[in-house]
mmCIF file of C-alpha atoms in Angstrom:
data_model
loop_
_atom_site.group_PDB
_atom_site.id
_atom_site.type_symbol
_atom_site.label_atom_id
_atom_site.label_comp_id
_atom_site.label_asym_id
_atom_site.label_seq_id
_atom_site.Cartn_x
_atom_site.Cartn_y
_atom_site.Cartn_z
ATOM 1 C CA MET A 1 103.599 94.842 67.296
ATOM 2 C CA PHE A 2 105.137 94.594 70.673
ATOM 3 C CA PHE A 3 106.687 96.492 73.335
ATOM 4 C CA LYS A 4 110.352 96.262 73.138
ATOM 5 C CA ARG A 5 111.913 98.829 75.440
ATOM 6 C CA ILE A 6 111.063 97.910 79.086
ATOM 7 C CA ALA A 7 111.565 99.370 82.370
ATOM 8 C CA LEU A 8 111.563 97.287 85.523
ATOM 9 C CA LEU A 9 110.993 98.848 89.130
ATOM 10 C CA GLY A 10 110.497 96.901 92.232
ATOM 11 C CA THR A 11 110.610 97.687 95.908
ATOM 12 C CA HIS A 12 113.942 97.389 97.777
ATOM 13 C CA THR A 13 113.003 95.393 100.754
ATOM 14 C CA ASN A 14 111.484 92.399 99.875
ATOM 15 C CA PRO A 15 113.671 89.494 98.424
ATOM 16 C CA GLN A 16 111.177 87.706 96.622
ATOM 17 C CA VAL A 17 110.848 90.742 94.572
ATOM 18 C CA ALA A 18 114.404 90.318 93.588
ATOM 19 C CA ASP A 19 113.980 86.887 92.732
ATOM 20 C CA THR A 20 110.764 87.689 90.201
ATOM 21 C CA LEU A 21 112.781 90.824 88.942
ATOM 22 C CA ASN A 22 115.954 88.486 88.106
ATOM 23 C CA GLN A 23 113.601 85.995 86.519
ATOM 24 C CA LEU A 24 112.042 88.652 84.251
ATOM 25 C CA ILE A 25 115.572 89.775 83.006
ATOM 26 C CA THR A 26 116.367 86.078 82.317
ATOM 27 C CA TRP A 27 113.067 85.714 80.123
ATOM 28 C CA LEU A 28 112.830 88.909 78.445
ATOM 29 C CA SER A 29 116.271 88.811 77.342
ATOM 30 C CA GLN A 30 115.552 85.916 75.471
ATOM 31 C CA TYR A 31 113.050 87.706 73.449
ATOM 32 C CA LYS A 32 115.448 90.256 72.559
ATOM 33 C CA ARG A 33 113.976 93.280 74.802
ATOM 34 C CA GLU A 34 116.072 96.337 75.479
ATOM 35 C CA LEU A 35 115.794 96.324 79.174
ATOM 36 C CA VAL A 36 116.600 99.127 81.953
ATOM 37 C CA LEU A 37 116.259 99.513 85.517
ATOM 38 C CA GLU A 38 115.404 102.099 88.025
ATOM 39 C CA GLN A 39 118.462 103.215 89.855
ATOM 40 C CA GLN A 40 117.381 102.002 93.184
ATOM 41 C CA THR A 41 116.145 98.804 91.939
ATOM 42 C CA ALA A 42 119.349 98.220 90.321
ATOM 43 C CA THR A 43 121.133 98.144 93.890
ATOM 44 C CA PHE A 44 120.028 94.929 94.980
ATOM 45 C CA ILE A 45 119.707 92.916 91.540
ATOM 46 C CA LYS A 46 122.830 91.224 91.478
ATOM 47 C CA ASN A 47 125.204 90.201 88.483
ATOM 48 C CA THR A 48 123.314 92.561 85.779
ATOM 49 C CA THR A 49 124.835 94.836 83.335
ATOM 50 C CA LEU A 50 121.704 96.628 82.536
ATOM 51 C CA ALA A 51 121.793 100.321 82.290
ATOM 52 C CA ASN A 52 119.925 102.260 84.930
ATOM 53 C CA HIS A 53 118.549 105.794 85.552
ATOM 54 C CA GLN A 54 116.888 107.755 88.129
ATOM 55 C CA LEU A 55 113.060 107.308 88.054
ATOM 56 C CA GLU A 56 112.824 110.971 87.218
ATOM 57 C CA ALA A 57 114.638 110.233 83.900
ATOM 58 C CA LEU A 58 113.145 106.444 83.371
ATOM 59 C CA HIS A 59 110.218 107.511 81.043
ATOM 60 C CA GLU A 60 113.051 108.555 78.484
ATOM 61 C CA HIS A 61 114.311 104.937 78.104
ATOM 62 C CA CYS A 62 111.235 103.051 77.672
ATOM 63 C CA GLU A 63 107.914 102.350 76.034
ATOM 64 C CA VAL A 64 106.423 100.271 78.971
ATOM 65 C CA ALA A 65 107.050 99.971 82.987
ATOM 66 C CA ILE A 66 106.826 96.850 84.473
ATOM 67 C CA VAL A 67 106.357 97.424 88.388
ATOM 68 C CA VAL A 68 106.962 94.346 90.574
ATOM 69 C CA GLY A 69 105.825 94.398 94.372
ATOM 70 C CA GLY A 70 102.584 95.703 95.972
ATOM 71 C CA ASP A 71 100.083 98.626 94.948
ATOM 72 C CA GLY A 72 102.691 101.074 97.063
ATOM 73 C CA ASN A 73 105.127 100.440 94.491
ATOM 74 C CA LEU A 74 102.671 101.200 91.474
ATOM 75 C CA LEU A 75 101.287 104.183 93.178
ATOM 76 C CA ALA A 76 104.852 105.838 93.371
ATOM 77 C CA ALA A 77 105.609 104.577 89.803
ATOM 78 C CA ALA A 78 102.176 106.212 88.691
ATOM 79 C CA ARG A 79 102.809 109.562 89.795
ATOM 80 C CA HIS A 80 105.649 109.959 87.825
ATOM 81 C CA PHE A 81 104.893 107.817 84.700
ATOM 82 C CA SER A 82 101.292 109.120 84.227
ATOM 83 C CA ILE A 83 102.753 112.539 83.354
ATOM 84 C CA HIS A 84 104.876 111.291 80.529
ATOM 85 C CA ASN A 85 101.883 108.670 79.127
ATOM 86 C CA ILE A 86 104.068 105.553 79.580
ATOM 87 C CA PRO A 87 101.878 102.744 80.610
ATOM 88 C CA LEU A 88 102.553 100.564 83.563
ATOM 89 C CA ILE A 89 102.004 96.723 84.149
ATOM 90 C CA GLY A 90 101.976 95.391 87.877
ATOM 91 C CA ILE A 91 103.035 92.294 89.019
ATOM 92 C CA ASN A 92 101.614 91.481 92.425
ATOM 93 C CA ARG A 93 104.305 90.757 95.344
ATOM 94 C CA GLY A 94 102.524 92.424 97.899
ATOM 95 C CA SER A 95 99.536 91.597 99.914
ATOM 96 C CA LEU A 96 96.240 92.793 98.464
ATOM 97 C CA GLY A 97 97.348 93.590 95.137
ATOM 98 C CA PHE A 98 94.055 95.807 93.511
ATOM 99 C CA LEU A 99 96.518 97.368 90.722
ATOM 100 C CA THR A 100 99.159 94.906 90.409
ATOM 101 C CA ASP A 101 96.849 91.845 89.503
ATOM 102 C CA ILE A 102 99.375 89.672 87.554
ATOM 103 C CA THR A 103 100.856 86.840 89.868
ATOM 104 C CA PRO A 104 104.124 85.539 90.005
ATOM 105 C CA GLN A 105 102.941 82.163 89.518
ATOM 106 C CA ASN A 106 101.241 83.117 85.784
ATOM 107 C CA LEU A 107 104.169 85.369 85.272
ATOM 108 C CA THR A 108 105.241 84.539 81.764
ATOM 109 C CA ASP A 109 101.550 83.123 80.681
ATOM 110 C CA GLU A 110 99.952 86.353 81.504
ATOM 111 C CA LEU A 111 102.759 88.781 80.697
ATOM 112 C CA LEU A 112 103.918 87.887 77.291
ATOM 113 C CA PRO A 113 100.399 88.672 75.488
ATOM 114 C CA VAL A 114 100.477 92.044 77.176
ATOM 115 C CA LEU A 115 103.796 92.565 75.955
ATOM 116 C CA GLU A 116 102.555 91.748 72.428
ATOM 117 C CA LYS A 117 99.818 94.458 72.752
ATOM 118 C CA LYS A 118 97.294 91.983 73.526
ATOM 119 C CA TYR A 119 95.771 93.758 76.800
ATOM 120 C CA THR A 120 93.054 95.493 78.250
ATOM 121 C CA GLU A 121 93.695 98.951 79.397
ATOM 122 C CA GLU A 122 92.600 101.167 81.742
ATOM 123 C CA LYS A 123 93.022 104.897 82.135
ATOM 124 C CA ARG A 124 92.654 106.376 85.569
ATOM 125 C CA PHE A 125 92.977 110.062 86.784
ATOM 126 C CA LEU A 126 95.202 111.333 89.220
ATOM 127 C CA LEU A 127 94.646 114.243 92.008
ATOM 128 C CA GLU A 128 96.931 117.367 91.861
ATOM 129 C CA GLY A 129 97.222 118.842 95.144
ATOM 130 C CA THR A 130 99.064 122.459 96.344
ATOM 131 C CA LEU A 131 99.390 123.730 99.814
ATOM 132 C CA ARG A 132 99.528 127.075 100.033
ATOM 133 C CA HIS A 133 100.950 128.660 102.831
ATOM 134 C CA GLN A 134 100.035 132.046 104.218
ATOM 135 C CA VAL A 135 103.558 133.330 103.815
ATOM 136 C CA GLY A 136 103.019 132.837 100.251
ATOM 137 C CA GLU A 137 105.199 129.465 99.989
ATOM 138 C CA SER A 138 103.341 126.674 97.812
ATOM 139 C CA ARG A 139 104.064 123.101 97.384
ATOM 140 C CA GLY A 140 102.448 120.049 96.318
ATOM 141 C CA SER A 141 102.705 116.570 94.591
ATOM 142 C CA ASN A 142 100.248 114.304 92.535
ATOM 143 C CA ALA A 143 98.368 111.048 93.993
ATOM 144 C CA LEU A 144 96.689 108.135 92.161
ATOM 145 C CA ASN A 145 94.914 106.797 95.280
ATOM 146 C CA ASP A 146 94.240 109.936 97.509
ATOM 147 C CA ILE A 147 95.176 113.291 99.229
ATOM 148 C CA VAL A 148 94.696 113.139 103.032
ATOM 149 C CA LEU A 149 94.423 115.798 105.536
ATOM 150 C CA SER A 150 95.325 114.206 109.345
ATOM 151 C CA PRO A 151 95.936 115.614 112.677
ATOM 152 C CA GLY A 152 99.888 114.587 112.047
ATOM 153 C CA ASP A 153 101.599 113.466 115.491
ATOM 154 C CA LEU A 154 99.005 114.897 117.884
ATOM 155 C CA ALA A 155 95.522 113.161 117.512
ATOM 156 C CA ARG A 156 93.101 115.946 118.033
ATOM 157 C CA MET A 157 90.246 117.226 116.109
ATOM 158 C CA ILE A 158 91.248 119.906 113.001
ATOM 159 C CA GLU A 159 88.887 122.572 112.104
ATOM 160 C CA PHE A 160 88.383 123.538 108.541
ATOM 161 C CA GLU A 161 85.971 124.505 105.796
ATOM 162 C CA VAL A 162 85.589 122.982 102.596
ATOM 163 C CA PHE A 163 84.917 124.889 99.087
ATOM 164 C CA ILE A 164 84.044 123.464 95.945
ATOM 165 C CA ASP A 165 84.301 125.173 92.609
ATOM 166 C CA SER A 166 84.246 128.410 94.748
ATOM 167 C CA HIS A 167 81.187 127.516 96.603
ATOM 168 C CA PHE A 168 81.083 127.040 100.225
ATOM 169 C CA VAL A 169 80.274 123.638 100.990
ATOM 170 C CA CYS A 170 80.706 123.199 105.153
ATOM 171 C CA ASN A 171 82.374 123.982 108.284
ATOM 172 C CA GLN A 172 83.865 120.734 109.589
ATOM 173 C CA ARG A 173 85.380 119.437 113.004
ATOM 174 C CA ALA A 174 86.967 116.193 112.348
ATOM 175 C CA ASP A 175 90.252 114.256 112.436
ATOM 176 C CA GLY A 176 90.849 114.782 108.573
ATOM 177 C CA LEU A 177 89.351 114.404 105.472
ATOM 178 C CA ILE A 178 90.194 111.810 102.395
ATOM 179 C CA ILE A 179 89.934 113.206 99.167
ATOM 180 C CA SER A 180 89.764 110.181 96.865
ATOM 181 C CA THR A 181 90.072 109.015 93.262
ATOM 182 C CA PRO A 182 88.219 105.886 92.064
ATOM 183 C CA THR A 183 90.908 104.297 92.154
ATOM 184 C CA GLY A 184 91.752 105.023 95.942
ATOM 185 C CA SER A 185 88.157 104.214 96.692
ATOM 186 C CA THR A 186 89.071 100.766 97.821
ATOM 187 C CA ALA A 187 91.967 102.033 99.782
ATOM 188 C CA TYR A 188 91.716 104.511 102.657
ATOM 189 C CA ALA A 189 88.541 106.085 101.888
ATOM 190 C CA LEU A 190 87.233 102.512 102.321
ATOM 191 C CA SER A 191 88.372 101.966 105.668
ATOM 192 C CA GLY A 192 86.731 105.457 106.430
ATOM 193 C CA GLY A 193 83.264 104.268 105.388
ATOM 194 C CA GLY A 194 83.616 105.784 101.934
ATOM 195 C CA PRO A 195 81.562 104.390 98.855
ATOM 196 C CA ILE A 196 83.459 102.032 96.353
ATOM 197 C CA LEU A 197 83.701 104.040 92.868
ATOM 198 C CA HIS A 198 84.099 102.031 89.388
ATOM 199 C CA PRO A 199 87.303 103.165 87.861
ATOM 200 C CA SER A 200 85.967 104.380 84.971
ATOM 201 C CA MET A 201 83.785 107.034 87.030
ATOM 202 C CA GLN A 202 84.450 110.494 86.502
ATOM 203 C CA SER A 203 84.238 111.671 89.945
ATOM 204 C CA ILE A 204 85.869 112.345 93.460
ATOM 205 C CA ALA A 205 84.925 111.385 96.872
ATOM 206 C CA LEU A 206 85.240 113.417 99.797
ATOM 207 C CA VAL A 207 85.236 111.170 103.117
ATOM 208 C CA PRO A 208 85.384 112.939 106.646
ATOM 209 C CA MET A 209 87.349 111.004 109.535
ATOM 210 C CA PHE A 210 85.624 110.640 112.509
ATOM 211 C CA PRO A 211 83.639 113.833 112.354
ATOM 212 C CA HIS A 212 82.184 115.765 115.558
ATOM 213 C CA ASN A 213 78.941 116.176 113.521
ATOM 214 C CA LEU A 214 77.180 112.804 113.158
ATOM 215 C CA THR A 215 75.414 114.148 110.133
ATOM 216 C CA SER A 216 78.551 114.596 107.927
ATOM 217 C CA ARG A 217 79.033 111.768 105.157
ATOM 218 C CA PRO A 218 80.791 111.232 102.425
ATOM 219 C CA LEU A 219 80.463 113.254 99.557
ATOM 220 C CA VAL A 220 80.827 112.415 95.728
ATOM 221 C CA VAL A 221 81.425 115.366 93.373
ATOM 222 C CA PRO A 222 82.388 115.461 89.477
ATOM 223 C CA ASP A 223 86.043 115.126 88.625
ATOM 224 C CA SER A 224 86.306 118.519 87.223
ATOM 225 C CA SER A 225 85.822 120.265 90.647
ATOM 226 C CA HIS A 226 88.241 122.364 92.288
ATOM 227 C CA ILE A 227 88.249 121.714 95.767
ATOM 228 C CA VAL A 228 89.806 123.918 98.322
ATOM 229 C CA ILE A 229 90.164 123.148 102.246
ATOM 230 C CA LYS A 230 90.891 126.143 104.614
ATOM 231 C CA LEU A 231 92.492 125.266 107.397
ATOM 232 C CA ALA A 232 91.188 127.340 110.720
ATOM 233 C CA PRO A 233 93.314 130.404 111.514
ATOM 234 C CA HIS A 234 93.242 129.528 115.259
ATOM 235 C CA LEU A 235 94.538 125.999 115.030
ATOM 236 C CA LYS A 236 96.489 124.909 118.124
ATOM 237 C CA THR A 237 97.716 121.803 116.149
ATOM 238 C CA TYR A 238 99.937 121.308 112.730
ATOM 239 C CA PRO A 239 98.386 118.764 110.513
ATOM 240 C CA THR A 240 99.743 117.038 107.944
ATOM 241 C CA VAL A 241 98.557 116.511 104.237
ATOM 242 C CA SER A 242 99.800 113.288 102.472
ATOM 243 C CA PHE A 243 99.757 111.890 99.039
ATOM 244 C CA ASP A 244 99.269 108.381 98.402
ATOM 245 C CA SER A 245 100.404 108.011 102.071
ATOM 246 C CA GLN A 246 103.783 108.255 100.795
ATOM 247 C CA LEU A 247 104.666 112.108 100.774
ATOM 248 C CA HIS A 248 103.737 114.303 103.782
ATOM 249 C CA PHE A 249 103.937 117.936 104.156
ATOM 250 C CA GLU A 250 103.090 119.801 107.488
ATOM 251 C CA VAL A 251 100.004 122.288 107.436
ATOM 252 C CA GLN A 252 99.994 125.294 109.332
ATOM 253 C CA PRO A 253 97.042 127.424 110.618
ATOM 254 C CA GLY A 254 95.442 129.260 108.356
ATOM 255 C CA ASP A 255 96.536 127.460 105.113
ATOM 256 C CA GLU A 256 94.950 126.059 102.015
ATOM 257 C CA ILE A 257 95.070 122.771 100.098
ATOM 258 C CA HIS A 258 93.712 123.236 96.424
ATOM 259 C CA ILE A 259 92.704 119.806 95.011
ATOM 260 C CA GLN A 260 92.014 119.355 91.284
ATOM 261 C CA LYS A 261 92.238 116.386 88.506
ATOM 262 C CA GLN A 262 95.736 116.096 87.335
ATOM 263 C CA THR A 263 96.087 116.413 83.145
ATOM 264 C CA GLY A 264 97.892 113.213 82.699
ATOM 265 C CA ARG A 265 96.244 109.969 83.351
ATOM 266 C CA LEU A 266 97.784 106.683 84.430
ATOM 267 C CA ARG A 267 97.761 104.045 81.882
ATOM 268 C CA LEU A 268 97.382 100.613 83.260
ATOM 269 C CA LEU A 269 97.376 97.555 81.355
ATOM 270 C CA HIS A 270 95.864 94.133 82.396
ATOM 271 C CA PRO A 271 95.801 90.685 80.668
ATOM 272 C CA LYS A 272 92.766 90.281 78.240
ATOM 273 C CA HIS A 273 90.857 88.154 80.911
ATOM 274 C CA TYR A 274 90.922 90.959 83.532
ATOM 275 C CA ASP A 275 87.708 91.403 85.338
ATOM 276 C CA TYR A 276 87.495 94.239 87.916
ATOM 277 C CA TYR A 277 84.447 92.774 90.086
ATOM 278 C CA ALA A 278 86.615 89.577 90.301
ATOM 279 C CA VAL A 279 89.134 91.701 91.932
ATOM 280 C CA LEU A 280 86.484 93.114 94.217
ATOM 281 C CA ARG A 281 85.321 89.550 95.408
ATOM 282 C CA SER A 282 89.023 88.221 95.499
ATOM 283 C CA LYS A 283 90.162 91.042 97.519
ATOM 284 C CA LEU A 284 87.147 92.044 99.769
ATOM 285 C CA ASN A 285 86.300 88.113 100.757
ATOM 286 C CA TRP A 286 83.157 88.426 98.447
ATOM 287 C CA GLU A 287 83.331 84.943 97.432
ATOM 288 C CA GLN A 288 82.768 83.823 100.987
ATOM 289 C CA GLN A 289 79.506 81.365 101.184
ATOM 290 C CA LEU A 290 76.707 83.151 103.405
ATOM 291 C CA TYR A 291 76.026 79.739 104.807
#
């Protein structure tokens, strides 16, 4: 048993990504795999006659997707493929690589067993956020890492209230609020002083950004929680809400942001030897000697 229909995606600015994608195309073609490219990825892969499709339709043409690049590339793919139950494999051509864990140097040795369905699989949940304007319009998206309320172009404090499952939690004056999944706990939330949550934990972290009240601390709640952030109606600034730092919407005074767990989960495939704690040691420099 093996994955036969494979989608390939990659960032469009790094020439090393193009090199790895071309290597993959040559190598996987030898194994008679049916390959398809994401449409924008196809624009910088030269001399290929492979079919390509827009990201929104790519799930219809594959059993698994390989993402080449950094964690940002995998975040964008995860928001789409998680809805359609298509697993992702990450090949790291970025800097950190918490999610894209297969290295180009070990590409064939690590990737082939995964494609032969000899892998470790994780299922990670995403957040779903909806911005509800007072005028009645709503818009939103999903996020694998985090949904963040931030000041926008003007650096000044935001006033808002937080409710969880219809219970009032707090009034807050801060630069913003990070609502993070366990996956995102090693991203922006970590920089804000939030806890590192193991990916298997069913919880959501709320991390205030530079709060005015010094007793404000990160709060961890069950992943079943329905979180509502209500912006003060007298705000004199227009903050933004972002999804994985990739999609941004302007928030107006009096607006509400509703956040809960997305139904579909991301299926993330790793080599058999994958060890989450080894990733933490490597990426956070925990391997350094104390003396």
